[in-house]
mmCIF file of C-alpha atoms in Angstrom:
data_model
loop_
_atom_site.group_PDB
_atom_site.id
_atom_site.type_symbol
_atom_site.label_atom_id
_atom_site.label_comp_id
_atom_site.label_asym_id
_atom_site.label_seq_id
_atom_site.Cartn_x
_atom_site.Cartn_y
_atom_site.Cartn_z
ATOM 1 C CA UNK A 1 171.748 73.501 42.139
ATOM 2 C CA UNK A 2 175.047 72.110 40.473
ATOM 3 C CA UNK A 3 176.387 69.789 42.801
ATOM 4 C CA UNK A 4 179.624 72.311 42.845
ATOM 5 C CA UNK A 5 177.305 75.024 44.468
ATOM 6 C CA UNK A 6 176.191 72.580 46.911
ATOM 7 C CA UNK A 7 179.569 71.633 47.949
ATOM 8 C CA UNK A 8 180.506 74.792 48.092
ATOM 9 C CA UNK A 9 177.710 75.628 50.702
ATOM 10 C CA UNK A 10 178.865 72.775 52.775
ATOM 11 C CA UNK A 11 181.943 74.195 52.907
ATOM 12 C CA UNK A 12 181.041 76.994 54.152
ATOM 13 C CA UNK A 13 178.804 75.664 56.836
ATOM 14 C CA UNK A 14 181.658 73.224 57.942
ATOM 15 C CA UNK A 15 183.871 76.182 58.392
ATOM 16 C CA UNK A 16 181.418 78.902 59.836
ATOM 17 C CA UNK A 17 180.787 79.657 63.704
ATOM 18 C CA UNK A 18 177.626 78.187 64.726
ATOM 19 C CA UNK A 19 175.454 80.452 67.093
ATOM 20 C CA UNK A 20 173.522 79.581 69.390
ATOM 21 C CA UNK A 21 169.515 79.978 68.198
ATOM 22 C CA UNK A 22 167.543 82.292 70.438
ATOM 23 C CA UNK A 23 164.546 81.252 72.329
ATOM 24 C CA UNK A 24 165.411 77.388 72.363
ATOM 25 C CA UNK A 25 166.517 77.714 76.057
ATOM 26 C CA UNK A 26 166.770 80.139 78.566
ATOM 27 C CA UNK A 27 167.842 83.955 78.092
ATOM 28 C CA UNK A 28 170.946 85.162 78.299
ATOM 29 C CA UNK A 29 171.865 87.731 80.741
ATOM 30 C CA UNK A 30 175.002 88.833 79.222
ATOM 31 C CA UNK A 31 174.865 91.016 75.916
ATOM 32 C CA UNK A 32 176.644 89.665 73.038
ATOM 33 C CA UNK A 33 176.321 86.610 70.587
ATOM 34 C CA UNK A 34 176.974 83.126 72.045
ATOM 35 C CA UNK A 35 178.199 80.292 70.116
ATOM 36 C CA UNK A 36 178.121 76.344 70.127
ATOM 37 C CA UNK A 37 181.798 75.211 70.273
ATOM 38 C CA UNK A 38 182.928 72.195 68.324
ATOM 39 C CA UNK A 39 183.519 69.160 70.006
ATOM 40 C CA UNK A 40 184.663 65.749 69.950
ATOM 41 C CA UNK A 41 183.456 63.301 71.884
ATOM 42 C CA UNK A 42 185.808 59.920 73.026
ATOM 43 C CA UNK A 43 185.170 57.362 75.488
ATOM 44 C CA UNK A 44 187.535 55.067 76.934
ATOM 45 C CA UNK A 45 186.978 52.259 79.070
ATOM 46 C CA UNK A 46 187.361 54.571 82.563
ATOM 47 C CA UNK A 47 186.831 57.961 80.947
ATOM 48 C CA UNK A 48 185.252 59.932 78.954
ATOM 49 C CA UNK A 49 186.887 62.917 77.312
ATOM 50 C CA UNK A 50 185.447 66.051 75.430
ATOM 51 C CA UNK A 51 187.472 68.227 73.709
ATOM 52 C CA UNK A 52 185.678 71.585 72.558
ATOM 53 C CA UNK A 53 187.390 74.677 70.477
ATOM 54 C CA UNK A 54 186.910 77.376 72.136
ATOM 55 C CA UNK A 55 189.313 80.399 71.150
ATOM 56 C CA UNK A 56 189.519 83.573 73.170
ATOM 57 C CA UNK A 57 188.729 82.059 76.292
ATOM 58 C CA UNK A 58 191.047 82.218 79.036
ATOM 59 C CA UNK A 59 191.584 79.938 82.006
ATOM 60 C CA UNK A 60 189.931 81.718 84.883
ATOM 61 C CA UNK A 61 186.443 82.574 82.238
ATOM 62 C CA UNK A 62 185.721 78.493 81.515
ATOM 63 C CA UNK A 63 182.319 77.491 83.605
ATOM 64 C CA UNK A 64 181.646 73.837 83.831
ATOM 65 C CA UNK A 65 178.641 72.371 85.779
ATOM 66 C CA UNK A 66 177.087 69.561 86.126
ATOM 67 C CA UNK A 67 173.681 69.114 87.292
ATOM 68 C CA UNK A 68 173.010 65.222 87.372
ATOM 69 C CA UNK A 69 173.522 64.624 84.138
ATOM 70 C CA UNK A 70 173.505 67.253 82.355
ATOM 71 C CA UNK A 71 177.201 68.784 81.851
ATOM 72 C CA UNK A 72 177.562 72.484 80.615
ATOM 73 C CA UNK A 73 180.163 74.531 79.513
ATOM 74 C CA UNK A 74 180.440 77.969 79.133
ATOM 75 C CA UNK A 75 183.603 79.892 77.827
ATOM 76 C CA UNK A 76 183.496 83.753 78.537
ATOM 77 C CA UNK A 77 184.733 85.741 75.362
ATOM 78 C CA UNK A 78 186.177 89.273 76.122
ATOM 79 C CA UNK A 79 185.437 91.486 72.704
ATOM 80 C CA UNK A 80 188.622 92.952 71.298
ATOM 81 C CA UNK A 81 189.446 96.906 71.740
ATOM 82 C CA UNK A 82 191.661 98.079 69.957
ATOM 83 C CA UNK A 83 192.587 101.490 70.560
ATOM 84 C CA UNK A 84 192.429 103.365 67.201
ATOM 85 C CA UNK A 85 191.372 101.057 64.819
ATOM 86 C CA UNK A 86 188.217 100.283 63.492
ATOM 87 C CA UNK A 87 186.604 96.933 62.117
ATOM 88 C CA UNK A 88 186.956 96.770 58.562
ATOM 89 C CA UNK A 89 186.415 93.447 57.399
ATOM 90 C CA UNK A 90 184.619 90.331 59.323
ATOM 91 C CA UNK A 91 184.484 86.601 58.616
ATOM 92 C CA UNK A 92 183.688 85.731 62.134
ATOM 93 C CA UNK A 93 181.797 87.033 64.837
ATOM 94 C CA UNK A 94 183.441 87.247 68.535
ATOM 95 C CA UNK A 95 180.976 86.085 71.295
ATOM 96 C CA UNK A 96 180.992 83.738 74.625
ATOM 97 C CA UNK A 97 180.438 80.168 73.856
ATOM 98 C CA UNK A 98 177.955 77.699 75.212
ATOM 99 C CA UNK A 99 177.216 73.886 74.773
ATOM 100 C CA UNK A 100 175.299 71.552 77.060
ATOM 101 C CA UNK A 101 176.004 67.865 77.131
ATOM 102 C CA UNK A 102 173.532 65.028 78.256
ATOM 103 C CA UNK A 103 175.536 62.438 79.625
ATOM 104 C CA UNK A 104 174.623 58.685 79.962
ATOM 105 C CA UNK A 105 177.264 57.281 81.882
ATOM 106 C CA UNK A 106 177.452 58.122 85.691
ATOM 107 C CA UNK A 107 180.248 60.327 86.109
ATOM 108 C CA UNK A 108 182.717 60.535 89.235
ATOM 109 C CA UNK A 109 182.146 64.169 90.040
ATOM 110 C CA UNK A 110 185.242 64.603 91.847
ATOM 111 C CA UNK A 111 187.254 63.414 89.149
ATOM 112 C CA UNK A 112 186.663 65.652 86.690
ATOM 113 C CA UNK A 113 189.210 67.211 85.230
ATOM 114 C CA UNK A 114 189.479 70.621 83.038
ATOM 115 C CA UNK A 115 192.358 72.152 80.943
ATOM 116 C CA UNK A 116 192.347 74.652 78.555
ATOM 117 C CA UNK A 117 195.625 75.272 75.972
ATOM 118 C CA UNK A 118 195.866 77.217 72.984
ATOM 119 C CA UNK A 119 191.395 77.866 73.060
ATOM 120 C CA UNK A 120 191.084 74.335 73.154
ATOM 121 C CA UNK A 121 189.259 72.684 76.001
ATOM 122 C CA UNK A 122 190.033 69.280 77.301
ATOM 123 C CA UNK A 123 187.425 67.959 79.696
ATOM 124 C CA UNK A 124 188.234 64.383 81.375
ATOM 125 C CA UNK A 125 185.488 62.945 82.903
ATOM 126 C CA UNK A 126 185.990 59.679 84.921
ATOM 127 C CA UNK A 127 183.520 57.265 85.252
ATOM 128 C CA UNK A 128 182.051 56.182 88.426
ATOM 129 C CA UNK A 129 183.145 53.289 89.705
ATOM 130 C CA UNK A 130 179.711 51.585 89.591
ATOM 131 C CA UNK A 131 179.041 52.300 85.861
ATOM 132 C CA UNK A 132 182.379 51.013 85.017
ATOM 133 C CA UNK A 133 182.061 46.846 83.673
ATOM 134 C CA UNK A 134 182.811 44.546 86.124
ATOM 135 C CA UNK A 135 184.256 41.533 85.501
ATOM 136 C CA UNK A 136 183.087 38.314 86.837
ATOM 137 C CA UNK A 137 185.317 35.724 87.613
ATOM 138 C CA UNK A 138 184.020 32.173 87.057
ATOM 139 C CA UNK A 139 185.078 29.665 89.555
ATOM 140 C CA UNK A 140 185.064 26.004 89.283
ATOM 141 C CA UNK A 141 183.492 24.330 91.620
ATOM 142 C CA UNK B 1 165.324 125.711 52.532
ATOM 143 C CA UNK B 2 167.416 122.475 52.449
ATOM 144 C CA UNK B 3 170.408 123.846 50.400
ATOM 145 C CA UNK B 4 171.187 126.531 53.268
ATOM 146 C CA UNK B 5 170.784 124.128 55.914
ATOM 147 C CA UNK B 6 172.852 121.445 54.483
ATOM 148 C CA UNK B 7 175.206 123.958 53.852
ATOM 149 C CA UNK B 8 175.390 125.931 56.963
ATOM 150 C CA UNK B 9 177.767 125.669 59.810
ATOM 151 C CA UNK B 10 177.127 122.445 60.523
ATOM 152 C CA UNK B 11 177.770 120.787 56.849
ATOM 153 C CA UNK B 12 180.782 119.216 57.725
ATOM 154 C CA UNK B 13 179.404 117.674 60.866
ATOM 155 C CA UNK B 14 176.340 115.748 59.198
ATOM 156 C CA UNK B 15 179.161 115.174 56.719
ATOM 157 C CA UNK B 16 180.816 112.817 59.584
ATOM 158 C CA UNK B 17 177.503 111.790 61.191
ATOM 159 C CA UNK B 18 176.491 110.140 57.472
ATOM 160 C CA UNK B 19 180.084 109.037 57.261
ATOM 161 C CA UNK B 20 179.327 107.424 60.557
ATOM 162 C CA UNK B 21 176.158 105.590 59.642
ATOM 163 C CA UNK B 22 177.597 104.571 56.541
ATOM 164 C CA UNK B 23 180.162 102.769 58.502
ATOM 165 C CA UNK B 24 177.294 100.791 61.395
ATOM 166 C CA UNK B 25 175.378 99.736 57.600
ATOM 167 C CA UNK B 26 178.900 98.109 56.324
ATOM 168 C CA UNK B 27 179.615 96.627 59.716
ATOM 169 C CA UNK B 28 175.716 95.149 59.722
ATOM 170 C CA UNK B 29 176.265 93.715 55.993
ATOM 171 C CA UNK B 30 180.083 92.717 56.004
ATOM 172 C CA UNK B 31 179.528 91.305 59.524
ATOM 173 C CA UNK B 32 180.276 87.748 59.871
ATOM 174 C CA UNK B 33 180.683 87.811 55.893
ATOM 175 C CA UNK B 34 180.593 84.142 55.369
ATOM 176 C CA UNK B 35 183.347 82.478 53.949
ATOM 177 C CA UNK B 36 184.600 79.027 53.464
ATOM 178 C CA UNK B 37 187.929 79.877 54.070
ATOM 179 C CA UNK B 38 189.925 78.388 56.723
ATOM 180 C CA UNK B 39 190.870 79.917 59.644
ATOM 181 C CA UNK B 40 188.179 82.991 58.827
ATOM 182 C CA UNK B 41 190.126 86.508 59.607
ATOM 183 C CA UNK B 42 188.824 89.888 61.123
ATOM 184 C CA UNK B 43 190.734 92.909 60.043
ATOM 185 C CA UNK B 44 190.939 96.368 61.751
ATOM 186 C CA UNK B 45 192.672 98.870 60.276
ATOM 187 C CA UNK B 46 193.542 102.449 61.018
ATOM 188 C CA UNK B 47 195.896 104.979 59.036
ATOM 189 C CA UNK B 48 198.844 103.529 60.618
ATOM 190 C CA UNK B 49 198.609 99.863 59.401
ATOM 191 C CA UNK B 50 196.103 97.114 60.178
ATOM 192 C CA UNK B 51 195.622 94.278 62.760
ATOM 193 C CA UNK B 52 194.472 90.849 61.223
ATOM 194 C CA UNK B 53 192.533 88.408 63.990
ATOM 195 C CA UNK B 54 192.077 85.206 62.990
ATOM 196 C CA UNK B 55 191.026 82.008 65.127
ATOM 197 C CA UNK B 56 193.069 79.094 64.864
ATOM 198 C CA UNK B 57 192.569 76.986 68.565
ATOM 199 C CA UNK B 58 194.529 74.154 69.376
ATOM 200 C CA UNK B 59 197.775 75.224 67.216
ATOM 201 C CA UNK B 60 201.153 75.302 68.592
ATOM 202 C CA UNK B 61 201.910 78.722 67.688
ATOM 203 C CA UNK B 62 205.550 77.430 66.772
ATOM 204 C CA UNK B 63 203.968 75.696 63.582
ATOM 205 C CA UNK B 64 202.195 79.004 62.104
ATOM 206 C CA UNK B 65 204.131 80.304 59.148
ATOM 207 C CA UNK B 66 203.568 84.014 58.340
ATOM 208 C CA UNK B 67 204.893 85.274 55.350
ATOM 209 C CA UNK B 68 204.689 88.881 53.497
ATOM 210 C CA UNK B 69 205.564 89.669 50.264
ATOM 211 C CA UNK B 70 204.801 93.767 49.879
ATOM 212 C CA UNK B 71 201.030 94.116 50.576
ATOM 213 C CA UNK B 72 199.776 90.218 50.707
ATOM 214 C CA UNK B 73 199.549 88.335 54.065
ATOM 215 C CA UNK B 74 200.142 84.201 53.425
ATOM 216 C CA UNK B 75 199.287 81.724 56.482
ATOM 217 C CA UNK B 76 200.380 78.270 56.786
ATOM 218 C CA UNK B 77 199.765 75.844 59.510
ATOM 219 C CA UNK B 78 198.442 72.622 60.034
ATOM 220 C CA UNK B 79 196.611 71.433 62.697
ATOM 221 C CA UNK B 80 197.350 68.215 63.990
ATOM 222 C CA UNK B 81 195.073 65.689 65.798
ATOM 223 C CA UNK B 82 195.509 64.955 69.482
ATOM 224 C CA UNK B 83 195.945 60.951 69.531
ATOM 225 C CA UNK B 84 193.533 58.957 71.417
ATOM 226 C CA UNK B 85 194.763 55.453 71.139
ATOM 227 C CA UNK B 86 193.315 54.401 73.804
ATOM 228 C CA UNK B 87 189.699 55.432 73.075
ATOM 229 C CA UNK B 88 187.674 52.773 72.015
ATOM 230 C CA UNK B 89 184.737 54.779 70.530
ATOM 231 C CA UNK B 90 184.618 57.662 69.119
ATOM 232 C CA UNK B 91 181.224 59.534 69.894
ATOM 233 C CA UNK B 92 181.239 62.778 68.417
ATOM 234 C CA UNK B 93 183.982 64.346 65.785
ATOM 235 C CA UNK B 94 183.270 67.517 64.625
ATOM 236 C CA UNK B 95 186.779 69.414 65.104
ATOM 237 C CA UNK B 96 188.904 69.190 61.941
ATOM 238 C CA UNK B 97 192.690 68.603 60.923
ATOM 239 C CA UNK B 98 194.581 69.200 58.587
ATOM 240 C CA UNK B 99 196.755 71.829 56.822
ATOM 241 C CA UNK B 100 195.932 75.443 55.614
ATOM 242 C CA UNK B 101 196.758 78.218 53.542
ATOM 243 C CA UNK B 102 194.956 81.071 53.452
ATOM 244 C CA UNK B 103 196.277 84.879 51.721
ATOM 245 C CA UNK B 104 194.739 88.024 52.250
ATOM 246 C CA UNK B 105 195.470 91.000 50.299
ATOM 247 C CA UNK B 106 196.124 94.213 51.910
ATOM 248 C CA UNK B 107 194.867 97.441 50.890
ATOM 249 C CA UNK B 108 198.812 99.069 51.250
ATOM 250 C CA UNK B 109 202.417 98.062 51.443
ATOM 251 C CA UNK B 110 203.715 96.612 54.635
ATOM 252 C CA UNK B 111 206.707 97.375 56.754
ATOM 253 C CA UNK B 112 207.389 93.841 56.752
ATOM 254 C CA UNK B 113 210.296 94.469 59.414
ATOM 255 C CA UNK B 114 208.012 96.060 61.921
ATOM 256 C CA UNK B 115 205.030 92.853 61.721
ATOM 257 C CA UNK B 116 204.292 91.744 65.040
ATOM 258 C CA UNK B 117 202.663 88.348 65.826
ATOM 259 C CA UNK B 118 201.136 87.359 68.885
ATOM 260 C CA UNK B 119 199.388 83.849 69.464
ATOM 261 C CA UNK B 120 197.079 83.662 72.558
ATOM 262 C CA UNK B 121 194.322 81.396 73.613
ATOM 263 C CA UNK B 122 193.857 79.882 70.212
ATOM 264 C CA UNK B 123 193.560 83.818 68.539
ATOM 265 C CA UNK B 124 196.119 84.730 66.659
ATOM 266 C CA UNK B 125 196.877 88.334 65.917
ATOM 267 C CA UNK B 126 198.862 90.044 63.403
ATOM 268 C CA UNK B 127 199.924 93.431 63.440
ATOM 269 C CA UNK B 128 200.520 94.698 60.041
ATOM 270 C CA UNK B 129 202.240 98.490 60.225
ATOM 271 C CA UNK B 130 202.184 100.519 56.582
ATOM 272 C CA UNK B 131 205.422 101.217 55.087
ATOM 273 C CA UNK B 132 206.427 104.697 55.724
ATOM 274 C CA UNK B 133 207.203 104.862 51.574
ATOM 275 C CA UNK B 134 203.512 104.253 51.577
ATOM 276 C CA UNK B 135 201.596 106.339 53.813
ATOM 277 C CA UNK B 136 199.657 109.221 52.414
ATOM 278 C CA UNK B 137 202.322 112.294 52.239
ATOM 279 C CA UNK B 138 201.098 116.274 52.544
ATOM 280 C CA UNK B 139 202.963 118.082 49.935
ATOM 281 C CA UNK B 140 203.028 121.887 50.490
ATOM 282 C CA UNK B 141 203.127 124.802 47.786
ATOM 283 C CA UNK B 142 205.177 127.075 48.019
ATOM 284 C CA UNK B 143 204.557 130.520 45.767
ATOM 285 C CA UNK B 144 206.953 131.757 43.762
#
């Protein structure tokens, strides 16, 4: 493969909706395609923050749990219908999206925080106050 | 036996029902028809115009530029990176910045005065009508 061709394919992974494989983890129970949302991942010295894009979800159909430390998110999707028109032409599919997050840092769960604006999810997640460094003041004796 | 069946009262109704199928076996291939352009589009279209869906999240729908020059659709943006100064690492990146063009040709003229854009949730939708000059016209005959 020219190394054109192979660029080109990268491209067009890099750009293209990732969906979430069946039968790596449990079913779904909703019908419809489910997608892994892109994400970035900072950490701060008290925080952690995620950002995921996650377009055509609104406010009230974001689901965020965490279950020790395992944080999920879930964005509910509602397909588009629109009254006399018909799909002609598709570059992405429309579907409910879905990432889970192991997290090593202990996380204060009543500080988390969750915003969406514009299909873009901003999770702030505070860490505890024991997993946060300490610092240790030397005395002289 | 086939001719007279096809043929019979019903013709026009397996007409639609292939018509029908015909449509499901596009939708099956063209469906998520990959592409490497950025932001990838959905269009609908009906008789009276067509609706163009495209996916651009964490935009402020002030920056989009629209444009339409007779039947081709031109978007411009640019999406710009949140700052995070104060982040000392930087564990996962996967989101990307930066501007965009993308043009779509249409398959008729559009009423460029009657294009309606809405921006919601990070989906941005475009509603494209067809020129009246350019919508399919019945033309009567008349005997002499």
């Amino acid at each position: 493969m020219s190394t054109e061709v192979m660029e080109a394919c990268k491209k067009e992974q890099e750009n293209q909706k990732l969906q979430v494989t069946q039968n790596t983890e449990a079913e779904h129970t909703r019908a419809g395609k489910v997608f892994v949302p892109r994400a970035d991942i900072y950490e701060t010295q008290e925080q952690l923050l995620i950002l995921a894009d996650m377009p055509g979800v609104k406010e009230e159909g974001v689901d965020i749990t965490l279950e020790q430390n395992i944080l999920t998110i879930y964005g509910k999707v509602e397909q588009p219908q629109i009254e006399g028109y018909t799909l002609a032409y598709s570059e992405y599919g429309v579907g409910d999206f879905r990432r889970v997050f192991a997290l090593s840092n202990e996380i204060d769960r009543d500080g988390i925080q969750a915003t969406i604006k514009n299909g873009v999810l901003k999770l702030v997640l505070p860490k505890s106050k024991r997993a946060m460094p300490k610092k240790i003041a030397v005395s002289v004796e | 036996m086939l001719l007279p069946r096809l043929i019979g009262n019903d013709f026009f109704g397996s007409l639609k029902d292939m018509q029908r199928v015909q449509e499901q076996l596009n939708r099956l291939f063209y469906e998520d028809g990959k592409s490497a352009e950025f932001p990838p589009v959905n269009v609908w279209t009906s008789p009276e115009g067509a609706i163009v869906r495209t996916e651009i999240p964490g935009i402020d729908p002030e920056k989009i530029d629209i444009t339409i020059v007779n039947e081709t659709l031109t978007l411009r943006g640019s999406r710009v990176e949140e700052s995070t100064k104060d982040c000392h690492s930087c564990h996962r990146k996967e989101r990307g910045f930066g501007q965009f063009v993308r043009s779509l040709q249409l398959p008729f003229i559009v009423d460029s005065d009657k294009v309606k854009a809405t921006f919601k949730d990070g989906v941005l939708e475009i509603e494209l009508p067809r020129a009246e000059a350019d919508k399919p016209r019945r033309i009567s005959v008349v005997s002499e």
